[in-house]
Amino acid sequence: MLLGVNIDHIATLRNARGGVEPDIMTAVRICKSCEVASITTHLREDRRHIKDADVEAIRMLPRVRLNLEMAMTDEMLNIALKLKPHAVCIVPEKRQELTTEGGLDVIGQLDRAKLFAQTLGEKGIEVSFFIDPDIHQISAVSKTSAPFIELHTGKYANTFGTDEEAQSFELLKGAAIFAQNFGIKVNAGHGLNYNNVSRMHEIPDLVELNIGHSIIARAVFVGLEQAVKEMKILCERKKV
Ligand code: PXP
């Protein structure tokens, strides 16, 4: 499995003092030197971490694949069409949430989802919808032209090591297979860490894992390069 590193929380730390440190572009270069598959950033409506100038600067870097997470709004569509990131992951967004809570309701806004998938796809941008492991949501995505979904692994992560783990894991695995039967490629992310990530290898043909918080948290103690390398090894299923 490929690793996409979500660097939002480097920006969270930077913005805490309103200055320029830690520098986002240094983080991107370190991730690049570790040969991660993507740099993932969520440009939120309130710009609480990543800012427009950050995504623009990342996009300018050669040989860096930018995966832009964004809400399904007109503002974000215009930004994505201008920026032309390699990939866009469409996520739900609520102002008050601490992080992305739950997947996008594609069923409830299918026409809009179709429009976004088509408009972005026509520009050569790889579109995915960030959804819960729910077969009804997957069926809705199959009616759009999006080639990818990203499965929300939050419930699996929260129940990891408890009696409910087996159930949430089976839900994820079943959802991935269900999507693949439609020809949809499957990424996954949210709440994955150095302990719970290994079970992702039990899900067939997952393409990419997008992981942020646990990597940045570990980087505080061991440095970003080491933290990324360790996670990359776990994604590639080599022993650390
Ligand atoms: N994938 C998506 C679509 C997300 O919104 C997030 C959180 O921003 C992640 C992956 C990464 O989650 P975490 O920071 O918990 O690893």
PDB file of N, CA, C and O and ligand atoms in Angstrom, residues 4-6 8-9 40-42 44 49 67 69-70 89-92 97-102 128-131 150-154 157 188-193 209-216 231, ligand 1:
ATOM      1  N   GLY A   4       0.162   8.228   1.782  1.00  0.00           N
ATOM      2  CA  GLY A   4       0.018   9.671   1.592  1.00  0.00           C
ATOM      3  C   GLY A   4       0.112  10.304   2.975  1.00  0.00           C
ATOM      4  O   GLY A   4      -0.559   9.859   3.907  1.00  0.00           O
ATOM      5  N   VAL A   5       0.965  11.313   3.101  1.00  0.00           N
ATOM      6  CA  VAL A   5       1.131  11.939   4.424  1.00  0.00           C
ATOM      7  C   VAL A   5       0.339  13.238   4.477  1.00  0.00           C
ATOM      8  O   VAL A   5       0.538  14.138   3.652  1.00  0.00           O
ATOM      9  N   ASN A   6      -0.550  13.297   5.456  1.00  0.00           N
ATOM     10  CA  ASN A   6      -1.341  14.510   5.666  1.00  0.00           C
ATOM     11  C   ASN A   6      -0.551  15.442   6.586  1.00  0.00           C
ATOM     12  O   ASN A   6      -0.265  15.089   7.735  1.00  0.00           O
ATOM     13  N   ASP A   8      -1.394  18.564   7.546  1.00  0.00           N
ATOM     14  CA  ASP A   8      -2.203  19.659   8.117  1.00  0.00           C
ATOM     15  C   ASP A   8      -1.699  20.108   9.484  1.00  0.00           C
ATOM     16  O   ASP A   8      -1.708  21.298   9.803  1.00  0.00           O
ATOM     17  N   HIS A   9      -1.276  19.127  10.297  1.00  0.00           N
ATOM     18  CA  HIS A   9      -0.955  19.504  11.684  1.00  0.00           C
ATOM     19  C   HIS A   9       0.407  20.166  11.844  1.00  0.00           C
ATOM     20  O   HIS A   9       0.715  20.710  12.893  1.00  0.00           O
ATOM     21  N   THR A  40      -0.868  15.118   1.358  1.00  0.00           N
ATOM     22  CA  THR A  40      -2.302  15.373   1.495  1.00  0.00           C
ATOM     23  C   THR A  40      -2.520  16.580   2.400  1.00  0.00           C
ATOM     24  O   THR A  40      -1.881  16.691   3.452  1.00  0.00           O
ATOM     25  N   THR A  41      -3.389  17.479   1.946  1.00  0.00           N
ATOM     26  CA  THR A  41      -3.728  18.647   2.772  1.00  0.00           C
ATOM     27  C   THR A  41      -5.218  18.916   2.655  1.00  0.00           C
ATOM     28  O   THR A  41      -5.811  18.726   1.592  1.00  0.00           O
ATOM     29  N   HIS A  42      -5.787  19.346   3.745  1.00  0.00           N
ATOM     30  CA  HIS A  42      -7.215  19.691   3.756  1.00  0.00           C
ATOM     31  C   HIS A  42      -7.327  21.209   3.862  1.00  0.00           C
ATOM     32  O   HIS A  42      -7.034  21.785   4.908  1.00  0.00           O
ATOM     33  N   ARG A  44      -9.449  23.815   4.568  1.00  0.00           N
ATOM     34  CA  ARG A  44     -10.777  23.960   5.174  1.00  0.00           C
ATOM     35  C   ARG A  44     -11.346  25.337   4.907  1.00  0.00           C
ATOM     36  O   ARG A  44     -10.597  26.304   4.701  1.00  0.00           O
ATOM     37  N   HIS A  49      -5.837  25.403   9.405  1.00  0.00           N
ATOM     38  CA  HIS A  49      -4.435  24.961   9.363  1.00  0.00           C
ATOM     39  C   HIS A  49      -3.804  25.330   8.014  1.00  0.00           C
ATOM     40  O   HIS A  49      -3.124  26.334   7.901  1.00  0.00           O
ATOM     41  N   ASN A  67      -2.552  15.736  -3.028  1.00  0.00           N
ATOM     42  CA  ASN A  67      -3.918  15.243  -2.845  1.00  0.00           C
ATOM     43  C   ASN A  67      -4.647  16.282  -1.999  1.00  0.00           C
ATOM     44  O   ASN A  67      -4.371  16.429  -0.812  1.00  0.00           O
ATOM     45  N   GLU A  69      -7.675  17.639  -0.065  1.00  0.00           N
ATOM     46  CA  GLU A  69      -8.975  17.323   0.549  1.00  0.00           C
ATOM     47  C   GLU A  69      -9.785  18.605   0.611  1.00  0.00           C
ATOM     48  O   GLU A  69      -9.261  19.650   1.035  1.00  0.00           O
ATOM     49  N   MET A  70     -11.034  18.523   0.235  1.00  0.00           N
ATOM     50  CA  MET A  70     -11.851  19.743   0.212  1.00  0.00           C
ATOM     51  C   MET A  70     -13.333  19.429   0.325  1.00  0.00           C
ATOM     52  O   MET A  70     -13.783  18.334  -0.010  1.00  0.00           O
ATOM     53  N   CYS A  89      -9.811  14.805  -2.858  1.00  0.00           N
ATOM     54  CA  CYS A  89     -10.670  13.941  -2.047  1.00  0.00           C
ATOM     55  C   CYS A  89     -11.764  14.822  -1.457  1.00  0.00           C
ATOM     56  O   CYS A  89     -11.469  15.768  -0.715  1.00  0.00           O
ATOM     57  N   ILE A  90     -12.995  14.527  -1.815  1.00  0.00           N
ATOM     58  CA  ILE A  90     -14.100  15.371  -1.365  1.00  0.00           C
ATOM     59  C   ILE A  90     -14.609  14.864  -0.020  1.00  0.00           C
ATOM     60  O   ILE A  90     -14.969  13.691   0.123  1.00  0.00           O
ATOM     61  N   VAL A  91     -14.570  15.767   0.944  1.00  0.00           N
ATOM     62  CA  VAL A  91     -14.881  15.400   2.328  1.00  0.00           C
ATOM     63  C   VAL A  91     -16.042  16.254   2.851  1.00  0.00           C
ATOM     64  O   VAL A  91     -16.272  17.347   2.349  1.00  0.00           O
ATOM     65  N   PRO A  92     -16.743  15.753   3.870  1.00  0.00           N
ATOM     66  CA  PRO A  92     -17.763  16.607   4.501  1.00  0.00           C
ATOM     67  C   PRO A  92     -17.042  17.604   5.402  1.00  0.00           C
ATOM     68  O   PRO A  92     -15.909  17.356   5.798  1.00  0.00           O
ATOM     69  N   GLU A  97     -16.395  21.103  14.002  1.00  0.00           N
ATOM     70  CA  GLU A  97     -15.741  19.815  14.268  1.00  0.00           C
ATOM     71  C   GLU A  97     -14.237  19.985  14.504  1.00  0.00           C
ATOM     72  O   GLU A  97     -13.602  20.883  13.952  1.00  0.00           O
ATOM     73  N   LEU A  98     -13.683  19.070  15.312  1.00  0.00           N
ATOM     74  CA  LEU A  98     -12.240  19.093  15.564  1.00  0.00           C
ATOM     75  C   LEU A  98     -11.494  18.536  14.360  1.00  0.00           C
ATOM     76  O   LEU A  98     -10.423  18.974  14.005  1.00  0.00           O
ATOM     77  N   THR A  99     -12.086  17.499  13.770  1.00  0.00           N
ATOM     78  CA  THR A  99     -11.513  16.889  12.574  1.00  0.00           C
ATOM     79  C   THR A  99     -12.690  16.346  11.764  1.00  0.00           C
ATOM     80  O   THR A  99     -13.830  16.465  12.183  1.00  0.00           O
ATOM     81  N   THR A 100     -12.413  15.766  10.584  1.00  0.00           N
ATOM     82  CA  THR A 100     -13.508  15.300   9.732  1.00  0.00           C
ATOM     83  C   THR A 100     -14.258  14.163  10.425  1.00  0.00           C
ATOM     84  O   THR A 100     -13.717  13.086  10.624  1.00  0.00           O
ATOM     85  N   GLU A 101     -15.497  14.444  10.809  1.00  0.00           N
ATOM     86  CA  GLU A 101     -16.271  13.444  11.548  1.00  0.00           C
ATOM     87  C   GLU A 101     -17.223  12.740  10.593  1.00  0.00           C
ATOM     88  O   GLU A 101     -18.167  13.327  10.113  1.00  0.00           O
ATOM     89  N   GLY A 102     -16.958  11.487  10.321  1.00  0.00           N
ATOM     90  CA  GLY A 102     -17.845  10.724   9.450  1.00  0.00           C
ATOM     91  C   GLY A 102     -17.606  11.040   7.987  1.00  0.00           C
ATOM     92  O   GLY A 102     -16.920  12.005   7.630  1.00  0.00           O
ATOM     93  N   SER A 128     -11.774  11.383  -5.509  1.00  0.00           N
ATOM     94  CA  SER A 128     -12.292  10.359  -4.605  1.00  0.00           C
ATOM     95  C   SER A 128     -13.303  11.002  -3.667  1.00  0.00           C
ATOM     96  O   SER A 128     -13.250  12.211  -3.404  1.00  0.00           O
ATOM     97  N   PHE A 129     -14.233  10.180  -3.192  1.00  0.00           N
ATOM     98  CA  PHE A 129     -15.185  10.640  -2.179  1.00  0.00           C
ATOM     99  C   PHE A 129     -14.844   9.937  -0.873  1.00  0.00           C
ATOM    100  O   PHE A 129     -14.650   8.711  -0.856  1.00  0.00           O
ATOM    101  N   PHE A 130     -14.773  10.732   0.188  1.00  0.00           N
ATOM    102  CA  PHE A 130     -14.436  10.198   1.516  1.00  0.00           C
ATOM    103  C   PHE A 130     -15.744   9.759   2.176  1.00  0.00           C
ATOM    104  O   PHE A 130     -16.564  10.604   2.566  1.00  0.00           O
ATOM    105  N   ILE A 131     -15.936   8.461   2.266  1.00  0.00           N
ATOM    106  CA  ILE A 131     -17.233   7.970   2.755  1.00  0.00           C
ATOM    107  C   ILE A 131     -17.051   6.911   3.850  1.00  0.00           C
ATOM    108  O   ILE A 131     -16.005   6.276   3.959  1.00  0.00           O
ATOM    109  N   GLU A 150     -12.340   7.018  -0.701  1.00  0.00           N
ATOM    110  CA  GLU A 150     -11.466   6.825   0.461  1.00  0.00           C
ATOM    111  C   GLU A 150     -12.380   6.408   1.603  1.00  0.00           C
ATOM    112  O   GLU A 150     -13.338   7.116   1.939  1.00  0.00           O
ATOM    113  N   LEU A 151     -12.126   5.244   2.151  1.00  0.00           N
ATOM    114  CA  LEU A 151     -12.975   4.752   3.237  1.00  0.00           C
ATOM    115  C   LEU A 151     -12.543   5.371   4.562  1.00  0.00           C
ATOM    116  O   LEU A 151     -11.352   5.407   4.894  1.00  0.00           O
ATOM    117  N   HIS A 152     -13.503   5.839   5.307  1.00  0.00           N
ATOM    118  CA  HIS A 152     -13.265   6.445   6.626  1.00  0.00           C
ATOM    119  C   HIS A 152     -12.979   5.324   7.617  1.00  0.00           C
ATOM    120  O   HIS A 152     -13.839   4.490   7.893  1.00  0.00           O
ATOM    121  N   THR A 153     -11.772   5.319   8.139  1.00  0.00           N
ATOM    122  CA  THR A 153     -11.358   4.238   9.042  1.00  0.00           C
ATOM    123  C   THR A 153     -11.516   4.624  10.514  1.00  0.00           C
ATOM    124  O   THR A 153     -11.035   3.912  11.395  1.00  0.00           O
ATOM    125  N   GLY A 154     -12.183   5.746  10.761  1.00  0.00           N
ATOM    126  CA  GLY A 154     -12.283   6.261  12.133  1.00  0.00           C
ATOM    127  C   GLY A 154     -12.927   5.281  13.105  1.00  0.00           C
ATOM    128  O   GLY A 154     -12.439   5.102  14.226  1.00  0.00           O
ATOM    129  N   ALA A 157     -10.535   2.548  13.846  1.00  0.00           N
ATOM    130  CA  ALA A 157      -9.445   3.035  14.715  1.00  0.00           C
ATOM    131  C   ALA A 157      -9.932   3.195  16.156  1.00  0.00           C
ATOM    132  O   ALA A 157      -9.238   2.820  17.100  1.00  0.00           O
ATOM    133  N   ALA A 188      -7.889   4.569   1.961  1.00  0.00           N
ATOM    134  CA  ALA A 188      -8.476   4.575   3.308  1.00  0.00           C
ATOM    135  C   ALA A 188      -7.716   5.543   4.192  1.00  0.00           C
ATOM    136  O   ALA A 188      -6.546   5.847   3.938  1.00  0.00           O
ATOM    137  N   GLY A 189      -8.369   6.005   5.229  1.00  0.00           N
ATOM    138  CA  GLY A 189      -7.685   6.891   6.165  1.00  0.00           C
ATOM    139  C   GLY A 189      -8.580   7.419   7.245  1.00  0.00           C
ATOM    140  O   GLY A 189      -9.807   7.330   7.169  1.00  0.00           O
ATOM    141  N   HIS A 190      -7.954   7.956   8.237  1.00  0.00           N
ATOM    142  CA  HIS A 190      -8.500   8.626   9.414  1.00  0.00           C
ATOM    143  C   HIS A 190      -8.285   7.777  10.672  1.00  0.00           C
ATOM    144  O   HIS A 190      -8.818   6.682  10.779  1.00  0.00           O
ATOM    145  N   GLY A 191      -7.499   8.309  11.557  1.00  0.00           N
ATOM    146  CA  GLY A 191      -7.251   7.634  12.835  1.00  0.00           C
ATOM    147  C   GLY A 191      -6.287   6.464  12.751  1.00  0.00           C
ATOM    148  O   GLY A 191      -6.078   5.760  13.742  1.00  0.00           O
ATOM    149  N   LEU A 192      -5.690   6.255  11.588  1.00  0.00           N
ATOM    150  CA  LEU A 192      -4.735   5.139  11.482  1.00  0.00           C
ATOM    151  C   LEU A 192      -3.442   5.523  12.205  1.00  0.00           C
ATOM    152  O   LEU A 192      -3.011   6.678  12.154  1.00  0.00           O
ATOM    153  N   ASN A 193      -2.860   4.540  12.893  1.00  0.00           N
ATOM    154  CA  ASN A 193      -1.617   4.809  13.612  1.00  0.00           C
ATOM    155  C   ASN A 193      -0.670   3.612  13.499  1.00  0.00           C
ATOM    156  O   ASN A 193      -0.965   2.643  12.785  1.00  0.00           O
ATOM    157  N   LEU A 209      -3.051   4.754   1.774  1.00  0.00           N
ATOM    158  CA  LEU A 209      -3.537   5.155   3.094  1.00  0.00           C
ATOM    159  C   LEU A 209      -3.128   6.604   3.308  1.00  0.00           C
ATOM    160  O   LEU A 209      -1.968   6.963   3.073  1.00  0.00           O
ATOM    161  N   ASN A 210      -4.072   7.426   3.746  1.00  0.00           N
ATOM    162  CA  ASN A 210      -3.736   8.810   4.068  1.00  0.00           C
ATOM    163  C   ASN A 210      -3.698   8.962   5.577  1.00  0.00           C
ATOM    164  O   ASN A 210      -4.705   8.760   6.255  1.00  0.00           O
ATOM    165  N   ILE A 211      -2.514   9.305   6.063  1.00  0.00           N
ATOM    166  CA  ILE A 211      -2.297   9.310   7.507  1.00  0.00           C
ATOM    167  C   ILE A 211      -1.638  10.622   7.911  1.00  0.00           C
ATOM    168  O   ILE A 211      -0.660  11.054   7.296  1.00  0.00           O
ATOM    169  N   GLY A 212      -2.204  11.259   8.927  1.00  0.00           N
ATOM    170  CA  GLY A 212      -1.669  12.540   9.365  1.00  0.00           C
ATOM    171  C   GLY A 212      -1.295  12.581  10.828  1.00  0.00           C
ATOM    172  O   GLY A 212      -0.122  12.568  11.199  1.00  0.00           O
ATOM    173  N   HIS A 213      -2.309  12.583  11.687  1.00  0.00           N
ATOM    174  CA  HIS A 213      -2.100  12.906  13.088  1.00  0.00           C
ATOM    175  C   HIS A 213      -1.042  12.034  13.762  1.00  0.00           C
ATOM    176  O   HIS A 213      -0.153  12.546  14.461  1.00  0.00           O
ATOM    177  N   SER A 214      -1.121  10.739  13.552  1.00  0.00           N
ATOM    178  CA  SER A 214      -0.186   9.859  14.271  1.00  0.00           C
ATOM    179  C   SER A 214       1.257  10.082  13.805  1.00  0.00           C
ATOM    180  O   SER A 214       2.197  10.005  14.599  1.00  0.00           O
ATOM    181  N   ILE A 215       1.436  10.386  12.526  1.00  0.00           N
ATOM    182  CA  ILE A 215       2.801  10.620  12.019  1.00  0.00           C
ATOM    183  C   ILE A 215       3.367  11.922  12.602  1.00  0.00           C
ATOM    184  O   ILE A 215       4.512  11.958  13.069  1.00  0.00           O
ATOM    185  N   ILE A 216       2.550  12.966  12.584  1.00  0.00           N
ATOM    186  CA  ILE A 216       3.049  14.253  13.089  1.00  0.00           C
ATOM    187  C   ILE A 216       3.280  14.164  14.601  1.00  0.00           C
ATOM    188  O   ILE A 216       4.254  14.716  15.133  1.00  0.00           O
ATOM    189  N   MET A 231       6.324   4.663   9.226  1.00  0.00           N
ATOM    190  CA  MET A 231       4.960   4.387   8.744  1.00  0.00           C
ATOM    191  C   MET A 231       4.983   3.819   7.332  1.00  0.00           C
ATOM    192  O   MET A 231       4.193   2.936   6.984  1.00  0.00           O
TER     193      MET A 231
HETATM  194  N1  PXP B   1      -8.257  11.171   5.112  1.00  0.00           N
HETATM  195  C1  PXP B   1      -9.161  12.171   5.197  1.00  0.00           C
HETATM  196  C2  PXP B   1     -10.151  12.311   4.097  1.00  0.00           C
HETATM  197  C3  PXP B   1      -9.148  13.079   6.279  1.00  0.00           C
HETATM  198  O1  PXP B   1     -10.057  14.062   6.338  1.00  0.00           O
HETATM  199  C4  PXP B   1      -8.159  12.937   7.266  1.00  0.00           C
HETATM  200  C5  PXP B   1      -8.109  13.902   8.404  1.00  0.00           C
HETATM  201  O2  PXP B   1      -7.879  15.175   7.927  1.00  0.00           O
HETATM  202  C6  PXP B   1      -7.228  11.903   7.120  1.00  0.00           C
HETATM  203  C7  PXP B   1      -7.315  11.017   6.048  1.00  0.00           C
HETATM  204  C8  PXP B   1      -6.096  11.710   8.091  1.00  0.00           C
HETATM  205  O3  PXP B   1      -6.595  11.420   9.360  1.00  0.00           O
HETATM  206  P1  PXP B   1      -5.583  11.347  10.572  1.00  0.00           P
HETATM  207  O4  PXP B   1      -5.042  12.720  10.774  1.00  0.00           O
HETATM  208  O5  PXP B   1      -6.451  10.888  11.702  1.00  0.00           O
HETATM  209  O6  PXP B   1      -4.511  10.377  10.213  1.00  0.00           O
END
